[in-house]
PDB file of C-alpha atoms in Angstrom:
ATOM      1  CA  MET E   1      66.795  92.897 106.485  1.00  0.00           C
ATOM      2  CA  THR E   2      64.832  94.810 109.123  1.00  0.00           C
ATOM      3  CA  PRO E   3      63.595  98.135 107.624  1.00  0.00           C
ATOM      4  CA  PHE E   4      61.912 100.739 109.811  1.00  0.00           C
ATOM      5  CA  ASP E   5      60.329 103.878 108.375  1.00  0.00           C
ATOM      6  CA  VAL E   6      60.661 106.987 110.517  1.00  0.00           C
ATOM      7  CA  PRO E   7      57.199 107.990 111.859  1.00  0.00           C
ATOM      8  CA  GLU E   8      55.766 110.974 109.975  1.00  0.00           C
ATOM      9  CA  HIS E   9      55.380 113.086 113.113  1.00  0.00           C
ATOM     10  CA  VAL E  10      59.123 112.655 113.781  1.00  0.00           C
ATOM     11  CA  GLY E  11      60.337 113.377 110.251  1.00  0.00           C
ATOM     12  CA  SER E  12      61.239 111.436 107.120  1.00  0.00           C
ATOM     13  CA  GLY E  13      63.678 108.645 106.392  1.00  0.00           C
ATOM     14  CA  LEU E  14      64.304 105.065 107.403  1.00  0.00           C
ATOM     15  CA  PHE E  15      66.498 102.737 109.419  1.00  0.00           C
ATOM     16  CA  GLN E  16      67.478  99.231 108.409  1.00  0.00           C
ATOM     17  CA  SER E  17      69.708  96.494 109.747  1.00  0.00           C
ATOM     18  CA  LEU E  18      70.905  93.116 108.550  1.00  0.00           C
ATOM     19  CA  ARG E  19      72.710  90.297 110.300  1.00  0.00           C
ATOM     20  CA  LEU E  20      75.783  89.275 108.270  1.00  0.00           C
ATOM     21  CA  GLY E  21      76.127  85.656 109.291  1.00  0.00           C
ATOM     22  CA  ALA E  22      77.802  85.179 112.669  1.00  0.00           C
ATOM     23  CA  HIS E  23      80.333  87.926 112.000  1.00  0.00           C
ATOM     24  CA  ALA E  24      78.562  91.261 112.174  1.00  0.00           C
ATOM     25  CA  THR E  25      75.398  93.328 112.138  1.00  0.00           C
ATOM     26  CA  TRP E  26      75.143  96.020 109.456  1.00  0.00           C
ATOM     27  CA  SER E  27      72.926  99.049 110.029  1.00  0.00           C
ATOM     28  CA  TRP E  28      72.131 102.133 107.968  1.00  0.00           C
ATOM     29  CA  SER E  29      69.987 105.174 108.683  1.00  0.00           C
ATOM     30  CA  ASP E  30      68.791 108.233 106.747  1.00  0.00           C
ATOM     31  CA  LEU E  31      66.890 110.762 108.875  1.00  0.00           C
ATOM     32  CA  THR E  32      65.561 114.299 108.424  1.00  0.00           C
ATOM     33  CA  PRO E  33      63.694 115.267 111.645  1.00  0.00           C
ATOM     34  CA  ARG E  34      60.845 117.774 111.782  1.00  0.00           C
ATOM     35  CA  ARG E  35      62.126 119.127 115.094  1.00  0.00           C
ATOM     36  CA  ASN E  36      65.215 118.807 117.277  1.00  0.00           C
ATOM     37  CA  THR E  37      65.210 115.154 118.286  1.00  0.00           C
ATOM     38  CA  PHE E  38      67.062 113.354 121.053  1.00  0.00           C
ATOM     39  CA  VAL E  39      67.401 109.578 120.968  1.00  0.00           C
ATOM     40  CA  ASP E  40      68.692 107.599 123.944  1.00  0.00           C
ATOM     41  CA  GLU E  41      70.721 104.514 123.159  1.00  0.00           C
ATOM     42  CA  GLN E  42      72.402 101.997 125.420  1.00  0.00           C
ATOM     43  CA  GLY E  43      73.623  98.424 125.347  1.00  0.00           C
ATOM     44  CA  GLU E  44      76.721  96.272 125.370  1.00  0.00           C
ATOM     45  CA  HIS E  45      78.745  94.723 122.548  1.00  0.00           C
ATOM     46  CA  ALA E  46      81.739  92.426 122.945  1.00  0.00           C
ATOM     47  CA  GLY E  47      83.531  93.103 119.663  1.00  0.00           C
ATOM     48  CA  VAL E  48      84.498  96.177 117.644  1.00  0.00           C
ATOM     49  CA  VAL E  49      82.190  98.893 116.315  1.00  0.00           C
ATOM     50  CA  LEU E  50      82.747 100.665 112.983  1.00  0.00           C
ATOM     51  CA  ALA E  51      80.784 103.918 112.541  1.00  0.00           C
ATOM     52  CA  PHE E  52      80.610 105.989 109.341  1.00  0.00           C
ATOM     53  CA  ASN E  53      78.971 109.410 109.149  1.00  0.00           C
ATOM     54  CA  LEU E  54      78.042 109.975 105.503  1.00  0.00           C
ATOM     55  CA  MET E  55      76.002 113.195 105.740  1.00  0.00           C
ATOM     56  CA  GLY E  56      75.457 115.885 108.348  1.00  0.00           C
ATOM     57  CA  GLU E  57      77.062 115.978 111.783  1.00  0.00           C
ATOM     58  CA  GLN E  58      76.636 113.099 114.193  1.00  0.00           C
ATOM     59  CA  ARG E  59      76.504 114.416 117.771  1.00  0.00           C
ATOM     60  CA  TRP E  60      76.034 112.556 121.018  1.00  0.00           C
ATOM     61  CA  ARG E  61      76.529 112.873 124.749  1.00  0.00           C
ATOM     62  CA  ASN E  62      78.042 109.999 126.691  1.00  0.00           C
ATOM     63  CA  ARG E  63      75.650 109.582 129.612  1.00  0.00           C
ATOM     64  CA  ASP E  64      78.310 107.894 131.773  1.00  0.00           C
ATOM     65  CA  THR E  65      80.976 110.583 131.398  1.00  0.00           C
ATOM     66  CA  GLY E  66      78.780 113.569 130.508  1.00  0.00           C
ATOM     67  CA  ARG E  67      81.106 114.470 127.615  1.00  0.00           C
ATOM     68  CA  GLU E  68      79.881 115.696 124.211  1.00  0.00           C
ATOM     69  CA  HIS E  69      81.247 114.140 121.002  1.00  0.00           C
ATOM     70  CA  LEU E  70      81.100 114.917 117.292  1.00  0.00           C
ATOM     71  CA  LEU E  71      81.657 112.771 114.211  1.00  0.00           C
ATOM     72  CA  PRO E  72      81.843 115.235 111.262  1.00  0.00           C
ATOM     73  CA  GLU E  73      80.535 114.501 107.783  1.00  0.00           C
ATOM     74  CA  ASN E  74      82.621 111.937 105.865  1.00  0.00           C
ATOM     75  CA  TYR E  75      84.371 110.826 109.066  1.00  0.00           C
ATOM     76  CA  PHE E  76      84.513 107.362 110.594  1.00  0.00           C
ATOM     77  CA  GLY E  77      85.403 105.954 113.974  1.00  0.00           C
ATOM     78  CA  ILE E  78      86.511 102.564 115.311  1.00  0.00           C
ATOM     79  CA  TYR E  79      85.535 101.777 118.881  1.00  0.00           C
ATOM     80  CA  ASP E  80      86.142  98.888 121.248  1.00  0.00           C
ATOM     81  CA  GLY E  81      83.027  97.118 122.403  1.00  0.00           C
ATOM     82  CA  GLY E  82      81.695  97.229 125.917  1.00  0.00           C
ATOM     83  CA  ALA E  83      78.834  98.922 127.720  1.00  0.00           C
ATOM     84  CA  TYR E  84      77.624 102.209 126.264  1.00  0.00           C
ATOM     85  CA  ALA E  85      74.928 104.774 127.042  1.00  0.00           C
ATOM     86  CA  ALA E  86      74.482 107.820 124.817  1.00  0.00           C
ATOM     87  CA  THR E  87      71.990 110.485 123.856  1.00  0.00           C
ATOM     88  CA  ASN E  88      72.119 111.226 120.125  1.00  0.00           C
ATOM     89  CA  THR E  89      71.124 114.675 118.833  1.00  0.00           C
ATOM     90  CA  TYR E  90      69.391 115.241 115.479  1.00  0.00           C
ATOM     91  CA  GLU E  91      68.768 118.879 114.505  1.00  0.00           C
ATOM     92  CA  GLU E  92      65.566 120.118 112.923  1.00  0.00           C
ATOM     93  CA  ASN E  93      65.440 119.714 109.107  1.00  0.00           C
ATOM     94  CA  GLU E  94      69.099 118.605 108.983  1.00  0.00           C
ATOM     95  CA  ARG E  95      69.471 115.403 107.000  1.00  0.00           C
ATOM     96  CA  SER E  96      71.879 112.846 108.453  1.00  0.00           C
ATOM     97  CA  MET E  97      73.059 109.516 107.071  1.00  0.00           C
ATOM     98  CA  GLN E  98      75.038 106.975 109.066  1.00  0.00           C
ATOM     99  CA  MET E  99      76.250 103.443 108.480  1.00  0.00           C
ATOM    100  CA  GLY E 100      77.641 101.149 111.151  1.00  0.00           C
ATOM    101  CA  PHE E 101      78.821  97.645 111.913  1.00  0.00           C
ATOM    102  CA  GLN E 102      78.918  95.700 115.153  1.00  0.00           C
ATOM    103  CA  ILE E 103      81.769  93.247 114.564  1.00  0.00           C
ATOM    104  CA  ALA E 104      81.808  89.961 116.470  1.00  0.00           C
ATOM    105  CA  PRO E 105      84.948  89.079 118.471  1.00  0.00           C
ATOM    106  CA  GLY E 106      87.468  87.183 116.376  1.00  0.00           C
ATOM    107  CA  PHE E 107      86.351  88.441 112.962  1.00  0.00           C
ATOM    108  CA  CYS E 108      89.339  89.931 111.092  1.00  0.00           C
ATOM    109  CA  SER E 109      91.116  90.050 114.473  1.00  0.00           C
ATOM    110  CA  ILE E 110      94.591  90.169 112.910  1.00  0.00           C
ATOM    111  CA  LEU E 111      93.617  93.240 110.889  1.00  0.00           C
ATOM    112  CA  PHE E 112      92.046  94.990 113.864  1.00  0.00           C
ATOM    113  CA  GLU E 113      95.214  94.314 115.843  1.00  0.00           C
ATOM    114  CA  LYS E 114      97.224  96.078 113.140  1.00  0.00           C
ATOM    115  CA  ILE E 115      94.794  99.009 113.319  1.00  0.00           C
ATOM    116  CA  ARG E 116      95.022  99.032 117.104  1.00  0.00           C
ATOM    117  CA  GLU E 117      98.778  99.512 116.923  1.00  0.00           C
ATOM    118  CA  THR E 118      98.194 102.799 115.070  1.00  0.00           C
ATOM    119  CA  GLY E 119      96.129 104.141 117.981  1.00  0.00           C
ATOM    120  CA  ALA E 120      93.008 104.471 115.802  1.00  0.00           C
ATOM    121  CA  ILE E 121      90.724 102.415 118.085  1.00  0.00           C
ATOM    122  CA  SER E 122      89.117 104.080 121.100  1.00  0.00           C
ATOM    123  CA  SER E 123      87.003 102.690 123.934  1.00  0.00           C
ATOM    124  CA  PHE E 124      83.541 104.247 124.148  1.00  0.00           C
ATOM    125  CA  ASN E 125      84.219 106.068 127.412  1.00  0.00           C
ATOM    126  CA  HIS E 126      87.525 107.501 126.180  1.00  0.00           C
ATOM    127  CA  VAL E 127      86.589 108.763 122.716  1.00  0.00           C
ATOM    128  CA  PRO E 128      88.037 112.207 121.927  1.00  0.00           C
ATOM    129  CA  ARG E 129      85.651 115.080 121.259  1.00  0.00           C
ATOM    130  CA  ILE E 130      86.194 114.766 117.476  1.00  0.00           C
ATOM    131  CA  ALA E 131      85.493 111.072 117.512  1.00  0.00           C
ATOM    132  CA  GLY E 132      87.136 109.815 114.346  1.00  0.00           C
ATOM    133  CA  MET E 133      89.057 110.572 111.166  1.00  0.00           C
ATOM    134  CA  ASP E 134      88.317 111.232 107.490  1.00  0.00           C
ATOM    135  CA  ILE E 135      87.011 108.338 105.383  1.00  0.00           C
ATOM    136  CA  PRO E 136      89.677 107.427 102.787  1.00  0.00           C
ATOM    137  CA  PRO E 137      88.509 107.629  99.132  1.00  0.00           C
ATOM    138  CA  VAL E 138      89.124 103.902  98.596  1.00  0.00           C
ATOM    139  CA  ALA E 139      86.842 103.126 101.564  1.00  0.00           C
ATOM    140  CA  ARG E 140      84.167 105.473 100.200  1.00  0.00           C
ATOM    141  CA  ARG E 141      84.054 103.422  97.017  1.00  0.00           C
ATOM    142  CA  VAL E 142      83.414 100.242  99.005  1.00  0.00           C
ATOM    143  CA  ILE E 143      80.685 101.995 101.014  1.00  0.00           C
ATOM    144  CA  HIS E 144      79.095 103.206  97.751  1.00  0.00           C
ATOM    145  CA  ASP E 145      79.013  99.602  96.514  1.00  0.00           C
ATOM    146  CA  MET E 146      77.387  98.418  99.740  1.00  0.00           C
ATOM    147  CA  LEU E 147      74.678 101.061  99.738  1.00  0.00           C
ATOM    148  CA  GLY E 148      74.003 100.463  96.043  1.00  0.00           C
ATOM    149  CA  CYS E 149      73.622  96.689  96.398  1.00  0.00           C
ATOM    150  CA  THR E 150      70.592  95.447  94.425  1.00  0.00           C
ATOM    151  CA  TYR E 151      70.870  91.731  95.120  1.00  0.00           C
ATOM    152  CA  SER E 152      67.869  89.956  96.588  1.00  0.00           C
ATOM    153  CA  GLU E 153      67.781  88.967 100.241  1.00  0.00           C
ATOM    154  CA  ASP E 154      69.431  85.544  99.829  1.00  0.00           C
ATOM    155  CA  LEU E 155      72.480  87.059  98.065  1.00  0.00           C
ATOM    156  CA  ARG E 156      72.540  90.454  99.779  1.00  0.00           C
ATOM    157  CA  GLU E 157      73.839  89.102 103.087  1.00  0.00           C
ATOM    158  CA  HIS E 158      76.764  87.301 101.409  1.00  0.00           C
ATOM    159  CA  TYR E 159      77.609  90.313  99.256  1.00  0.00           C
ATOM    160  CA  LEU E 160      77.653  92.712 102.194  1.00  0.00           C
ATOM    161  CA  GLN E 161      79.689  90.311 104.306  1.00  0.00           C
ATOM    162  CA  ALA E 162      82.316  90.106 101.551  1.00  0.00           C
ATOM    163  CA  LYS E 163      82.282  93.895 101.196  1.00  0.00           C
ATOM    164  CA  LEU E 164      82.695  94.307 104.950  1.00  0.00           C
ATOM    165  CA  THR E 165      85.869  92.234 104.797  1.00  0.00           C
ATOM    166  CA  GLU E 166      87.073  94.381 101.890  1.00  0.00           C
ATOM    167  CA  LEU E 167      86.251  97.533 103.850  1.00  0.00           C
ATOM    168  CA  ILE E 168      88.268  96.365 106.875  1.00  0.00           C
ATOM    169  CA  VAL E 169      91.181  95.417 104.607  1.00  0.00           C
ATOM    170  CA  VAL E 170      91.317  98.819 102.893  1.00  0.00           C
ATOM    171  CA  LEU E 171      90.987 100.672 106.205  1.00  0.00           C
ATOM    172  CA  THR E 172      93.846  98.605 107.614  1.00  0.00           C
ATOM    173  CA  GLY E 173      95.967  99.415 104.580  1.00  0.00           C
ATOM    174  CA  GLU E 174      95.183 103.117 104.743  1.00  0.00           C
ATOM    175  CA  LEU E 175      95.780 103.442 108.482  1.00  0.00           C
ATOM    176  CA  THR E 176      98.970 101.394 108.634  1.00  0.00           C
ATOM    177  CA  ASP E 177     100.437 103.019 105.519  1.00  0.00           C
ATOM    178  CA  ARG E 178      99.880 106.547 106.825  1.00  0.00           C
ATOM    179  CA  PRO E 179     103.128 108.050 108.045  1.00  0.00           C
ATOM    180  CA  GLN E 180     103.211 107.858 111.820  1.00  0.00           C
ATOM    181  CA  PRO E 181     104.661 110.821 113.682  1.00  0.00           C
ATOM    182  CA  GLN E 182     108.235 110.243 114.743  1.00  0.00           C
ATOM    183  CA  LEU E 183     108.206 110.740 118.484  1.00  0.00           C
ATOM    184  CA  ARG E 184     111.400 111.658 120.217  1.00  0.00           C
ATOM    185  CA  GLU E 185     112.533 109.393 123.006  1.00  0.00           C
ATOM    186  CA  ILE E 186     111.176 110.465 126.373  1.00  0.00           C
ATOM    187  CA  LYS E 187     113.676 111.208 129.100  1.00  0.00           C
ATOM    188  CA  LEU E 188     112.546 109.084 132.029  1.00  0.00           C
ATOM    189  CA  SER E 189     113.288 110.106 135.598  1.00  0.00           C
ATOM    190  CA  ASP E 190     113.824 107.702 138.480  1.00  0.00           C
ATOM    191  CA  SER E 191     110.215 108.413 139.487  1.00  0.00           C
ATOM    192  CA  ASP E 192     109.007 107.553 135.972  1.00  0.00           C
ATOM    193  CA  LEU E 193     110.943 104.280 135.976  1.00  0.00           C
ATOM    194  CA  ALA E 194     109.511 103.386 139.366  1.00  0.00           C
ATOM    195  CA  GLY E 195     106.018 104.132 138.074  1.00  0.00           C
ATOM    196  CA  LEU E 196     106.531 101.927 135.015  1.00  0.00           C
ATOM    197  CA  LYS E 197     107.823  99.108 137.199  1.00  0.00           C
ATOM    198  CA  GLU E 198     104.668  99.386 139.307  1.00  0.00           C
ATOM    199  CA  ILE E 199     102.453  99.318 136.193  1.00  0.00           C
ATOM    200  CA  LYS E 200     104.195  96.183 134.976  1.00  0.00           C
ATOM    201  CA  ARG E 201     103.649  94.562 138.398  1.00  0.00           C
ATOM    202  CA  ILE E 202      99.941  95.453 138.273  1.00  0.00           C
ATOM    203  CA  LEU E 203      99.530  94.067 134.756  1.00  0.00           C
ATOM    204  CA  ASN E 204     101.338  90.847 135.690  1.00  0.00           C
ATOM    205  CA  ALA E 205      98.959  90.389 138.627  1.00  0.00           C
ATOM    206  CA  CYS E 206      95.724  91.550 136.990  1.00  0.00           C
ATOM    207  CA  TYR E 207      96.054  90.470 133.345  1.00  0.00           C
ATOM    208  CA  ALA E 208      92.709  88.600 133.401  1.00  0.00           C
ATOM    209  CA  ASP E 209      90.820  91.710 134.532  1.00  0.00           C
ATOM    210  CA  SER E 210      93.268  94.355 133.455  1.00  0.00           C
ATOM    211  CA  PRO E 211      92.753  97.994 134.470  1.00  0.00           C
ATOM    212  CA  THR E 212      92.165 100.644 131.828  1.00  0.00           C
ATOM    213  CA  ILE E 213      94.772 103.241 130.909  1.00  0.00           C
ATOM    214  CA  PRO E 214      92.983 105.965 132.929  1.00  0.00           C
ATOM    215  CA  GLU E 215      93.027 103.649 135.951  1.00  0.00           C
ATOM    216  CA  LEU E 216      96.799 103.213 135.596  1.00  0.00           C
ATOM    217  CA  VAL E 217      97.543 106.937 135.589  1.00  0.00           C
ATOM    218  CA  ARG E 218      97.695 107.318 139.374  1.00  0.00           C
ATOM    219  CA  PRO E 219     100.053 104.399 140.136  1.00  0.00           C
ATOM    220  CA  ALA E 220     102.193 105.404 137.142  1.00  0.00           C
ATOM    221  CA  MET E 221     102.401 109.002 138.371  1.00  0.00           C
ATOM    222  CA  MET E 222     102.164 110.330 134.794  1.00  0.00           C
ATOM    223  CA  ASN E 223      99.431 111.327 132.353  1.00  0.00           C
ATOM    224  CA  GLU E 224      97.869 108.920 129.818  1.00  0.00           C
ATOM    225  CA  ASN E 225      99.871 110.039 126.801  1.00  0.00           C
ATOM    226  CA  LYS E 226     103.198 109.895 128.596  1.00  0.00           C
ATOM    227  CA  LEU E 227     102.331 106.539 130.166  1.00  0.00           C
ATOM    228  CA  LYS E 228     101.559 104.919 126.814  1.00  0.00           C
ATOM    229  CA  ARG E 229     104.698 106.303 125.178  1.00  0.00           C
ATOM    230  CA  ALA E 230     106.955 105.555 128.143  1.00  0.00           C
ATOM    231  CA  PHE E 231     105.691 101.985 128.559  1.00  0.00           C
ATOM    232  CA  LYS E 232     106.294 101.152 124.894  1.00  0.00           C
ATOM    233  CA  GLN E 233     109.708 102.828 125.000  1.00  0.00           C
ATOM    234  CA  GLN E 234     110.743 100.933 128.127  1.00  0.00           C
ATOM    235  CA  TYR E 235     109.300  97.482 127.371  1.00  0.00           C
ATOM    236  CA  GLY E 236     109.140  97.417 123.567  1.00  0.00           C
ATOM    237  CA  LYS E 237     105.380  96.925 123.242  1.00  0.00           C
ATOM    238  CA  SER E 238     102.132  98.737 123.997  1.00  0.00           C
ATOM    239  CA  ILE E 239     100.252  98.136 127.238  1.00  0.00           C
ATOM    240  CA  HIS E 240      97.515  96.359 125.286  1.00  0.00           C
ATOM    241  CA  ALA E 241     100.006  94.062 123.536  1.00  0.00           C
ATOM    242  CA  TYR E 242     101.686  93.314 126.875  1.00  0.00           C
ATOM    243  CA  ILE E 243      98.366  92.262 128.439  1.00  0.00           C
ATOM    244  CA  ILE E 244      97.542  89.974 125.499  1.00  0.00           C
ATOM    245  CA  GLU E 245     100.982  88.389 125.712  1.00  0.00           C
ATOM    246  CA  LYS E 246     100.555  87.702 129.443  1.00  0.00           C
ATOM    247  CA  ARG E 247      97.115  86.211 128.927  1.00  0.00           C
ATOM    248  CA  MET E 248      98.350  83.876 126.217  1.00  0.00           C
ATOM    249  CA  GLU E 249     101.381  82.799 128.269  1.00  0.00           C
ATOM    250  CA  LYS E 250      99.179  81.918 131.247  1.00  0.00           C
ATOM    251  CA  ALA E 251      96.644  80.142 129.036  1.00  0.00           C
ATOM    252  CA  ARG E 252      99.386  78.008 127.536  1.00  0.00           C
ATOM    253  CA  GLU E 253     100.619  77.104 131.027  1.00  0.00           C
ATOM    254  CA  LEU E 254      97.103  76.084 132.073  1.00  0.00           C
ATOM    255  CA  LEU E 255      96.565  73.960 128.972  1.00  0.00           C
ATOM    256  CA  GLU E 256      99.965  72.306 129.225  1.00  0.00           C
ATOM    257  CA  SER E 257      99.176  71.322 132.819  1.00  0.00           C
ATOM    258  CA  GLY E 258      96.243  69.263 131.569  1.00  0.00           C
ATOM    259  CA  ASP E 259      94.038  70.474 134.420  1.00  0.00           C
ATOM    260  CA  VAL E 260      91.630  72.574 132.343  1.00  0.00           C
ATOM    261  CA  GLY E 261      90.073  72.589 128.907  1.00  0.00           C
ATOM    262  CA  VAL E 262      90.171  75.351 126.320  1.00  0.00           C
ATOM    263  CA  ALA E 263      86.963  77.079 127.446  1.00  0.00           C
ATOM    264  CA  GLU E 264      88.046  77.135 131.105  1.00  0.00           C
ATOM    265  CA  ALA E 265      91.539  78.380 130.211  1.00  0.00           C
ATOM    266  CA  ALA E 266      89.967  81.169 128.168  1.00  0.00           C
ATOM    267  CA  HIS E 267      87.740  82.142 131.094  1.00  0.00           C
ATOM    268  CA  GLN E 268      90.589  82.117 133.613  1.00  0.00           C
ATOM    269  CA  VAL E 269      92.716  84.501 131.548  1.00  0.00           C
ATOM    270  CA  GLY E 270      89.872  86.948 130.949  1.00  0.00           C
ATOM    271  CA  TYR E 271      88.036  85.900 127.772  1.00  0.00           C
ATOM    272  CA  THR E 272      84.264  85.352 127.781  1.00  0.00           C
ATOM    273  CA  ASN E 273      84.248  84.406 124.090  1.00  0.00           C
ATOM    274  CA  THR E 274      86.106  81.129 123.560  1.00  0.00           C
ATOM    275  CA  SER E 275      86.221  81.473 119.772  1.00  0.00           C
ATOM    276  CA  TYR E 276      87.918  84.853 120.081  1.00  0.00           C
ATOM    277  CA  PHE E 277      90.410  83.389 122.563  1.00  0.00           C
ATOM    278  CA  ILE E 278      91.223  80.546 120.160  1.00  0.00           C
ATOM    279  CA  SER E 279      91.791  83.056 117.357  1.00  0.00           C
ATOM    280  CA  ARG E 280      94.158  85.180 119.495  1.00  0.00           C
ATOM    281  CA  PHE E 281      96.029  82.109 120.732  1.00  0.00           C
ATOM    282  CA  ARG E 282      96.505  80.786 117.199  1.00  0.00           C
ATOM    283  CA  GLN E 283      97.641  84.234 116.063  1.00  0.00           C
ATOM    284  CA  MET E 284     100.365  84.299 118.736  1.00  0.00           C
ATOM    285  CA  TYR E 285     101.589  80.689 118.680  1.00  0.00           C
ATOM    286  CA  GLY E 286     100.636  79.405 115.233  1.00  0.00           C
ATOM    287  CA  TYR E 287      98.559  76.442 116.484  1.00  0.00           C
ATOM    288  CA  ASN E 288      95.215  75.857 118.169  1.00  0.00           C
ATOM    289  CA  PRO E 289      95.104  75.762 121.975  1.00  0.00           C
ATOM    290  CA  GLY E 290      93.220  72.440 121.833  1.00  0.00           C
ATOM    291  CA  SER E 291      96.369  70.742 120.577  1.00  0.00           C
ATOM    292  CA  LEU E 292      97.931  71.230 124.039  1.00  0.00           C
ATOM    293  CA  LYS E 293      95.323  69.197 125.905  1.00  0.00           C
ATOM    294  CA  ARG E 294      96.800  66.021 127.379  1.00  0.00           C
TER     295      ARG E 294
END
């Protein structure tokens, strides 16, 4: 546990963080500033970030895009890792409480994939202005347990790690059980079909360093929302799922050739974290990639 008391001239409150084994870092803050306070934050994280706003309004400006974002009280967001740079705003005498997790690649990956299919995960540079959704009551109970943990240091880490798994499970259940809007089939023109064919060609060629959805808009000749819906309608899977499938297919080819090992195959298809690659490969094929080495 790394506690940090807020300096008196800034306000009152504290910040603390705890490493939960190799799987995640848990952080919690409670701040009431004496004056309007702006805190710059930047870094890079390879996994998934869970953010919970428990009191007040969490506001920030993305310094790369210039856009302003808001996470209302009792809202949470799930964001893909990557580089981030933000300026957080804390208003004078307004108490705010936040809890967050930086999740390592591969941890609960099957559950996060289920969540991803609901569209609930955003990349940091493409977060909507209201950057999340309401915290389900069942998740609030788990959060209450975590914040109320009284175990000593040697047990606290294990308890919170188990609770984090429970939290991800209940969020997955809530998000996947929510009724999804029934979208009518899109009528695709010849131009739309040509654009989708071009997107598929690009993804087949660039799966290891795949472009983002905003980068695919121009060659697709359609906006982001239509592109995502049209691609899934035409090819039966999301763009993200298609990229993963292509990466795994190529990795299997490389391993079956006997020319490369698991780590090199992972690198060639776009994964910097070999453990995460192994987890995704096993999820798709039901066996470890190492079993293919000749």
